[in-house]
Amino acid sequence: MATKRAALKRKDLLGIEPLSVEEIHLILETASSFQEVAARPVKKVPTLRGRTIINLFFEPSTRTRSSFELAGKRLSADILNFTASASSVVKGETLLDTVLNLESMAPSIIVIRHPASGAPHQLAGACKASIVNAGDGMHEHPTQALLDALTVLQKKGSIRGLNVTLVGDLAHSRVARSDVLIFSRLGARVTVCGPPTLIPLEMERLGARVVFDMDEALRGADCIIMLRIQVERQTQAFFPSIREYFRWYGLTEERMHQAAQGAIVMHPGPLNRGVEIASEVADGPYSVILDQVANGIAVRMAVLYLLSAGRG
Amino acid sequence: MKDAQQIMTATQMNEVLHDLAEQIVGRHPQVDEVALVGIRRRGAPLAHRLAEKVGALRGRKIPVGTLDITLYRDDLTTIAPNPVVHDTFIDFQVEGKVLILVDDVLYTGRTVRAALDSLIDYGRPRKVELAALIDRGHRELPIQADYVGRSVETREDQIVKVMLKEEDGVEQVLLVTQES
């Protein structure tokens, strides 16, 4: 009798980097099972009844925070939402003090988003609660990469051997770093593309092919992940103008002809229409952007569940 | 050391299933409202087989679903690290139905408790009944089966192992005794 007993042998989910291929598959398989819950008349299971999850967000977020909140609620956990602007952080409390205070409320899991890369790692060592990284600085955003992988898996059947292309601001994007890690680990050929000022040198070390020409990057792509241009950072002049950026690196209907038959287009949101992606593409038949949002809840349920099982 | 004693052969299992099917038809002569729901893992193939037998006795097709109770267990903190969550598959309306839960072994009753909680989240059946291939006693909750294939006297340190060709490649029931 070969019952599969894979396990997520860790207290925290800090990034894709430390995860083994088996652990990634376990999370994705568990997430697929959780999708069924969303289709039920009663979209809730009692699994985490009596446990507390704290959402600790030091940066603005709608999608990720509400996705974690709904994931926790569908598992019957109690959720405490905590945003930095409305807390003692503005009175000068340090991150560690804030978290140790919250920990005395006995949460099982703390989900954290913080502008400093590595903040969740620091807390993981100091806290008994499981820490889930919901985005740290320019470092990682593991649940976004997991939901991207789940979306590709569902649309394409498998990830091994696919051509995955990421386009845009790879320098400031934690989604990009986690995506490059997960897709190359699962056996895809990963290409990254953008203006040279926005492509960090380490992309090749992470296993990606670096291309500066958009048409070349799109040629034969099965999956195109468009990254958000952080318009608010445009004071630093990484490229001459938004219009010029769109001309060279914007995803248009016309450019889609370069991609493979049946290619899909993803975007972690929020969209800048007419900056990195044309509306016809964002709303077009190849767009799976809204599937990504639905898959996000299932992936986060799987992560919360797997970190809780076997722990008090 | 383990001692495994065969308590049912493939032929006997088939006979017992047939007997269960007749009990069900005896209680519900008009089987129109009846649907079977197997509890994963081994209750699922059993439910399919039982539905076929009930269907054959009455000349109609009986709806079958499967239920994964992992998310409804009361032992999340103690079970081996990560129990794998499987899909639940119920593609019929449960409202107004007589649902018969099917499991291989009825033991503490905790699985059935979890299954009942889970079923309620799919709607409001008119009635829920329970069928078990084997009742081995030692209940920890006030739960009894409506249809029992065979009652077996066991000690708590023994294991009743139902093996099905769909899951295990062989078809038999073993009573396993852990020898110290």
Short mmCIF file of C-alpha atoms in Angstrom, two decimals, chain A residues 1 3-8 26 30 32-34 36-37 40-42 44-48 51 305-306 308-312, chain B residues 41-42 68 70-73 76-89 117-118 120-123 161 167-168:
data_model
loop_
_atom_site.label_atom_id
_atom_site.label_comp_id
_atom_site.label_asym_id
_atom_site.label_seq_id
_atom_site.Cartn_x
_atom_site.Cartn_y
_atom_site.Cartn_z
CA MET A 1 0.00 0.00 0.00
CA THR A 3 -0.05 5.95 0.67
CA LYS A 4 1.71 9.18 -0.14
CA ARG A 5 2.71 11.01 3.02
CA ALA A 6 4.56 14.04 1.81
CA ALA A 7 5.10 16.68 4.45
CA LEU A 8 5.86 20.36 4.66
CA LEU A 26 2.44 19.14 -2.08
CA THR A 30 -3.43 20.55 -1.62
CA SER A 32 -6.28 21.98 -6.04
CA SER A 33 -8.27 20.04 -3.45
CA PHE A 34 -9.20 23.27 -1.67
CA GLU A 36 -13.60 22.37 -4.40
CA VAL A 37 -14.50 24.23 -1.19
CA ARG A 40 -19.80 24.36 -2.33
CA PRO A 41 -22.99 25.94 -1.05
CA VAL A 42 -21.26 26.40 2.33
CA LYS A 44 -16.23 26.95 4.80
CA VAL A 45 -14.59 24.00 6.53
CA PRO A 46 -13.95 23.76 10.29
CA THR A 47 -10.27 22.79 10.00
CA LEU A 48 -8.65 25.75 11.79
CA ARG A 51 -6.90 29.26 15.81
CA TYR A 305 -3.47 24.37 6.44
CA LEU A 306 -0.10 22.71 5.82
CA SER A 308 -0.99 24.17 10.95
CA ALA A 309 -1.30 20.40 10.60
CA GLY A 310 0.57 18.50 13.27
CA ARG A 311 1.08 21.65 15.39
CA GLY A 312 -0.84 22.81 18.43
CA ARG B 41 -10.38 6.16 0.95
CA ARG B 42 -11.77 2.65 1.08
CA ASP B 68 -12.89 13.41 1.96
CA THR B 70 -9.50 15.35 6.24
CA LEU B 71 -10.60 18.95 6.85
CA TYR B 72 -13.23 17.87 9.39
CA ARG B 73 -11.04 15.66 11.57
CA LEU B 76 -5.34 18.00 13.29
CA THR B 77 -2.71 18.70 15.95
CA THR B 78 -1.76 15.08 16.54
CA ILE B 79 -1.88 13.38 13.17
CA ALA B 80 1.29 12.67 11.25
CA PRO B 81 2.55 15.90 9.74
CA ASN B 82 0.39 16.57 6.70
CA PRO B 83 -2.53 14.37 5.88
CA VAL B 84 -3.08 14.70 2.15
CA VAL B 85 -6.32 16.49 1.34
CA HIS B 86 -8.23 14.79 -1.47
CA ASP B 87 -11.20 16.03 -3.45
CA THR B 88 -14.73 15.57 -2.32
CA PHE B 89 -16.95 14.70 -5.24
CA ASP B 117 -20.36 17.54 9.61
CA SER B 118 -18.98 17.59 6.11
CA ILE B 120 -24.26 19.09 6.13
CA ASP B 121 -22.13 21.66 4.28
CA TYR B 122 -23.44 20.29 0.99
CA GLY B 123 -27.08 20.82 1.84
CA LYS B 161 -7.32 -4.11 7.42
CA GLU B 167 -6.59 0.48 -3.80
CA ASP B 168 -4.39 -2.45 -2.80
#
